[in-house]
CSV table of C-alpha atoms in Angstrom, one decimal:
chain,number,residue,atom,x,y,z
A,1,MET,CA,-8.4,-6.3,1.4
A,2,LYS,CA,-6.1,-4.8,-1.2
A,3,GLN,CA,-2.3,-4.5,-0.8
A,4,ASN,CA,-0.8,-1.0,-0.8
A,5,SER,CA,0.5,-1.5,-4.4
A,6,GLU,CA,-3.0,-1.9,-5.7
A,7,PHE,CA,-5.3,1.1,-6.5
A,8,HIS,CA,-7.5,2.4,-9.2
A,9,GLU,CA,-6.1,5.0,-11.5
A,10,ALA,CA,-7.7,8.5,-11.5
A,11,GLU,CA,-9.3,7.9,-8.2
A,12,ILE,CA,-8.7,8.9,-4.6
A,13,THR,CA,-7.4,6.1,-2.3
A,14,VAL,CA,-6.8,6.7,1.4
A,15,TYR,CA,-4.3,4.5,3.4
A,16,CYS,CA,-4.6,4.4,7.2
A,17,GLY,CA,-1.5,3.6,9.2
A,18,GLU,CA,-0.7,3.6,12.9
A,19,ASN,CA,1.6,6.6,13.0
A,20,ALA,CA,3.3,9.2,10.8
A,21,ARG,CA,6.6,7.2,10.6
A,22,ILE,CA,4.8,4.1,9.3
A,23,ASN,CA,2.8,6.2,6.8
A,24,THR,CA,6.0,7.8,5.6
A,25,GLN,CA,7.7,4.5,5.1
A,26,GLU,CA,4.8,3.0,3.3
A,27,SER,CA,4.2,6.0,1.1
A,28,LEU,CA,7.8,6.2,0.0
A,29,LYS,CA,7.8,2.5,-0.9
A,30,GLN,CA,4.5,3.1,-2.8
A,31,ALA,CA,6.0,6.1,-4.7
A,32,PHE,CA,9.1,4.2,-5.7
A,33,GLY,CA,7.0,1.1,-6.7
A,34,ILE,CA,4.7,3.1,-9.0
A,35,VAL,CA,7.7,4.7,-10.8
A,36,ASP,CA,9.4,1.3,-11.1
A,37,SER,CA,6.3,-0.3,-12.5
A,38,GLY,CA,6.2,2.2,-15.4
A,39,ASN,CA,2.8,3.7,-14.4
A,40,GLY,CA,4.0,7.3,-14.9
A,41,ASN,CA,5.7,10.0,-12.9
A,42,VAL,CA,4.9,10.6,-9.2
A,43,LEU,CA,4.7,13.8,-7.1
A,44,PHE,CA,5.5,13.0,-3.4
A,45,VAL,CA,4.1,15.7,-1.1
A,46,ASN,CA,5.7,15.7,2.4
A,47,THR,CA,3.8,17.5,5.1
A,48,VAL,CA,5.2,16.2,8.4
A,49,PHE,CA,8.9,15.4,8.5
A,50,SER,CA,11.8,17.6,7.6
A,51,THR,CA,13.4,17.1,4.2
A,52,ARG,CA,16.5,15.7,5.8
A,53,LYS,CA,14.5,13.2,7.8
A,54,LEU,CA,12.5,12.2,4.8
A,55,TYR,CA,15.6,11.6,2.7
A,56,GLU,CA,17.1,9.6,5.4
A,57,LEU,CA,14.1,7.3,5.4
A,58,ALA,CA,14.2,7.1,1.6
A,59,ARG,CA,17.8,6.0,1.7
A,60,ARG,CA,17.2,3.4,4.4
A,61,ILE,CA,14.0,2.0,2.9
A,62,CYS,CA,14.4,2.4,-0.8
A,63,GLY,CA,18.2,2.6,-1.1
A,64,SER,CA,18.3,6.1,-2.6
A,65,VAL,CA,16.6,9.4,-2.7
A,66,GLU,CA,16.8,10.4,-6.4
A,67,HIS,CA,14.7,8.3,-8.7
A,68,ASP,CA,13.8,9.0,-12.3
A,69,GLY,CA,10.1,10.1,-12.5
A,70,LEU,CA,9.8,10.8,-8.7
A,71,HIS,CA,9.4,14.5,-7.7
A,72,TYR,CA,9.4,15.7,-4.1
A,73,ARG,CA,7.7,18.7,-2.7
A,74,GLN,CA,8.1,19.8,0.9
A,75,VAL,CA,5.2,22.0,2.1
A,76,VAL,CA,4.8,24.1,5.3
A,77,MET,CA,2.8,22.0,7.8
A,78,GLY,CA,-0.8,23.0,7.7
A,79,ASP,CA,-0.6,25.0,4.4
A,80,LEU,CA,-1.1,22.3,1.8
A,81,HIS,CA,-3.8,24.1,-0.1
A,82,LYS,CA,-1.5,27.0,-0.8
A,83,TYR,CA,0.7,24.8,-3.1
A,84,PHE,CA,-2.0,23.5,-5.4
A,85,SER,CA,-1.4,26.0,-8.2
A,86,GLU,CA,2.2,24.9,-8.1
A,87,PHE,CA,1.2,21.3,-8.2
A,88,GLN,CA,-1.1,21.7,-11.1
A,89,GLU,CA,1.7,23.4,-13.1
A,90,LEU,CA,4.0,20.5,-12.2
A,91,ILE,CA,1.4,18.0,-13.3
A,92,ALA,CA,1.4,19.5,-16.7
A,93,VAL,CA,5.1,20.1,-17.1
A,94,GLU,CA,6.4,16.8,-15.6
A,95,ASN,CA,3.5,14.6,-16.8
A,96,ILE,CA,2.6,13.6,-13.2
A,97,LYS,CA,0.2,10.7,-13.1
A,98,THR,CA,0.1,10.1,-9.3
A,99,ILE,CA,0.2,12.3,-6.3
A,100,VAL,CA,1.1,10.8,-2.9
A,101,ILE,CA,0.3,12.9,0.2
A,102,ASN,CA,1.9,12.1,3.5
A,103,SER,CA,0.4,12.8,6.1
A,104,TRP,CA,-3.2,14.1,5.9
A,105,GLU,CA,-3.4,15.1,9.6
A,106,PHE,CA,-0.6,17.7,9.1
A,107,SER,CA,-1.8,19.0,5.8
A,108,ASN,CA,-4.3,21.6,6.8
A,109,LYS,CA,-4.3,23.8,9.9
A,110,ASN,CA,-8.0,24.6,9.9
A,111,TYR,CA,-11.4,23.7,8.5
A,112,THR,CA,-11.3,26.3,5.7
A,113,TYR,CA,-7.9,25.0,4.4
A,114,LYS,CA,-9.1,21.4,4.6
A,115,GLU,CA,-12.2,22.2,2.6
A,116,LYS,CA,-10.2,23.9,-0.2
A,117,ALA,CA,-7.8,20.9,-0.2
A,118,LEU,CA,-10.6,18.4,-0.6
A,119,PHE,CA,-12.1,20.2,-3.6
A,120,GLN,CA,-8.7,20.4,-5.2
A,121,LEU,CA,-7.9,16.7,-4.7
A,122,LYS,CA,-11.3,15.9,-6.3
A,123,HIS,CA,-10.4,18.2,-9.2
A,124,TYR,CA,-7.1,16.4,-9.7
A,125,ALA,CA,-8.8,13.0,-9.9
A,126,ASP,CA,-11.9,13.9,-11.9
A,127,ALA,CA,-10.8,16.7,-14.2
A,128,LEU,CA,-7.1,15.9,-14.7
A,129,GLY,CA,-7.2,12.1,-14.4
A,130,VAL,CA,-4.5,12.1,-11.7
A,131,THR,CA,-4.4,9.2,-9.2
A,132,VAL,CA,-4.4,10.6,-5.6
A,133,LEU,CA,-3.0,8.5,-2.7
A,134,VAL,CA,-3.4,10.0,0.7
A,135,TYR,CA,-1.9,8.5,3.9
A,136,SER,CA,-3.6,9.2,7.2
A,137,GLN,CA,-3.3,8.2,10.9
A,138,ALA,CA,-7.0,7.4,11.2
A,139,LYS,CA,-7.2,4.6,13.8
A,140,TYR,CA,-10.6,3.2,13.2
A,141,ALA,CA,-12.2,1.5,10.2
A,142,CYS,CA,-14.6,3.6,8.2
A,143,ASN,CA,-16.3,3.3,4.8
A,144,SER,CA,-15.8,5.5,1.8
A,145,GLY,CA,-18.7,7.8,0.9
A,146,LYS,CA,-19.6,8.6,4.5
A,147,ILE,CA,-18.3,11.4,6.7
A,148,ALA,CA,-15.9,10.0,9.3
A,149,HIS,CA,-16.4,12.3,12.4
A,150,GLY,CA,-13.2,12.9,14.4
A,151,GLY,CA,-10.9,11.3,11.8
A,152,LEU,CA,-10.8,11.5,8.0
A,153,GLY,CA,-13.9,13.8,8.0
A,154,LYS,CA,-15.1,14.6,4.4
A,155,LEU,CA,-12.0,13.0,2.9
A,156,ALA,CA,-13.8,9.7,3.6
A,157,VAL,CA,-16.7,11.0,1.4
A,158,ILE,CA,-14.6,11.8,-1.7
A,159,ALA,CA,-12.3,8.7,-1.3
A,160,ASP,CA,-13.1,5.9,-3.7
A,161,GLU,CA,-11.5,3.4,-1.3
A,162,ILE,CA,-10.1,3.4,2.3
A,163,ILE,CA,-7.5,0.8,3.1
A,164,ASN,CA,-6.1,-0.1,6.6
A,165,ILE,CA,-2.3,-0.7,6.3
A,166,HIS,CA,-2.2,-2.6,9.5
A,167,THR,CA,-5.0,-5.0,8.5
A,168,ASN,CA,-3.2,-5.6,5.2
A,169,GLU,CA,-0.1,-6.6,7.0
A,170,ILE,CA,-1.9,-9.0,9.3
A,171,GLU,CA,-3.7,-10.7,6.3
A,172,LYS,CA,-0.4,-11.0,4.5
A,173,GLN,CA,1.2,-12.7,7.5
A,174,GLU,CA,-1.8,-15.1,7.8
A,175,ARG,CA,-1.6,-16.1,4.2
A,176,GLU,CA,2.2,-16.7,4.4
A,177,SER,CA,1.6,-18.7,7.6
A,178,ALA,CA,-1.1,-20.8,5.9
A,179,ILE,CA,1.2,-21.6,2.9
A,180,SER,CA,4.0,-22.5,5.2
A,181,SER,CA,1.8,-24.8,7.2
A,182,THR,CA,0.6,-26.6,4.1
A,183,ARG,CA,4.2,-27.1,2.9
A,184,LYS,CA,5.2,-28.6,6.3
A,185,ILE,CA,2.2,-31.0,6.1
A,186,ASN,CA,3.2,-32.1,2.7
A,187,ASN,CA,6.7,-33.0,4.0
A,188,LEU,CA,5.4,-35.2,6.9
A,189,THR,CA,5.8,-38.9,6.7
A,190,TYR,CA,2.2,-39.7,6.3
A,191,ALA,CA,2.0,-37.4,3.2
A,192,ARG,CA,4.4,-39.8,1.5
A,193,SER,CA,2.7,-43.0,2.5
A,194,ASP,CA,-0.8,-44.1,1.5
A,195,SER,CA,-2.2,-40.6,1.8
A,196,GLY,CA,-1.4,-37.1,0.5
A,197,VAL,CA,-2.3,-33.5,1.0
A,198,SER,CA,-3.7,-31.3,-1.7
A,199,ALA,CA,-2.5,-27.7,-2.4
A,200,ASP,CA,-5.4,-26.4,-0.3
A,201,GLY,CA,-4.5,-28.7,2.7
A,202,GLU,CA,-7.1,-31.4,2.2
A,203,LEU,CA,-6.2,-35.0,2.9
A,204,ILE,CA,-6.2,-37.3,-0.2
A,205,GLN,CA,-6.4,-41.0,0.3
A,206,ARG,CA,-4.8,-43.2,-2.4
A,207,ASP,CA,-6.1,-46.7,-3.1
A,208,LYS,CA,-4.0,-49.7,-1.9
A,209,LYS,CA,-3.3,-50.9,-5.4
A,210,THR,CA,-1.6,-47.6,-6.3
A,211,VAL,CA,0.5,-47.8,-3.1
A,212,VAL,CA,1.6,-51.4,-3.8
A,213,GLU,CA,2.5,-50.6,-7.4
A,214,GLU,CA,4.6,-47.6,-6.2
A,215,PHE,CA,6.3,-49.7,-3.5
A,216,SER,CA,7.1,-52.5,-6.0
A,217,SER,CA,8.6,-49.9,-8.5
A,218,ARG,CA,10.9,-48.6,-5.8
A,219,GLU,CA,12.0,-52.1,-4.9
A,220,LEU,CA,12.9,-52.9,-8.5
A,221,MET,CA,14.9,-49.7,-8.8
A,222,GLU,CA,16.8,-50.6,-5.7
A,223,VAL,CA,17.8,-54.0,-6.9
């Protein structure tokens, strides 16, 4: 599973989080990270929180609100598709390379609006070469290329990849735990005796001749 910072350029990637707050936090970190990495300017589209609340989160999580290359746009909840002409003009004027949308559930108030938004997002990625990152509260795993009934809907069809934020975090914690355990094993007494532990946690036996030679060398050094 890929981390949030990894995505394919000029494609549509959907990130699924547990709630709107988590999605806003992750999407803000994502936007700041893209700009800092030098991968072009970012348009951050906020659909759910007030501007004041969004800026409060940005200050707390990222340390600031203003950031060179990062452009915010607050849209009326449910009316995302009405802003696409403005976004397209901004893409050209500000050389926007990535659009981050948070949160998809609050973007379109009805089926017709959602259909228009889907085609526009596809246009951004395919025709304009813009990377589109969409954050959603979908609570179940689904595969890209197939309609997700009751959740992402057709967004799952046009998405090149769907990533579960919660699963990513669990996998990250498991990796860190495994690394920590290996280090602890290497520090145990038996790891410094006539056996050792490799980087991947496998026990390595050393022959007695090597152990004797090492012991003798230590004795000479202590004399």
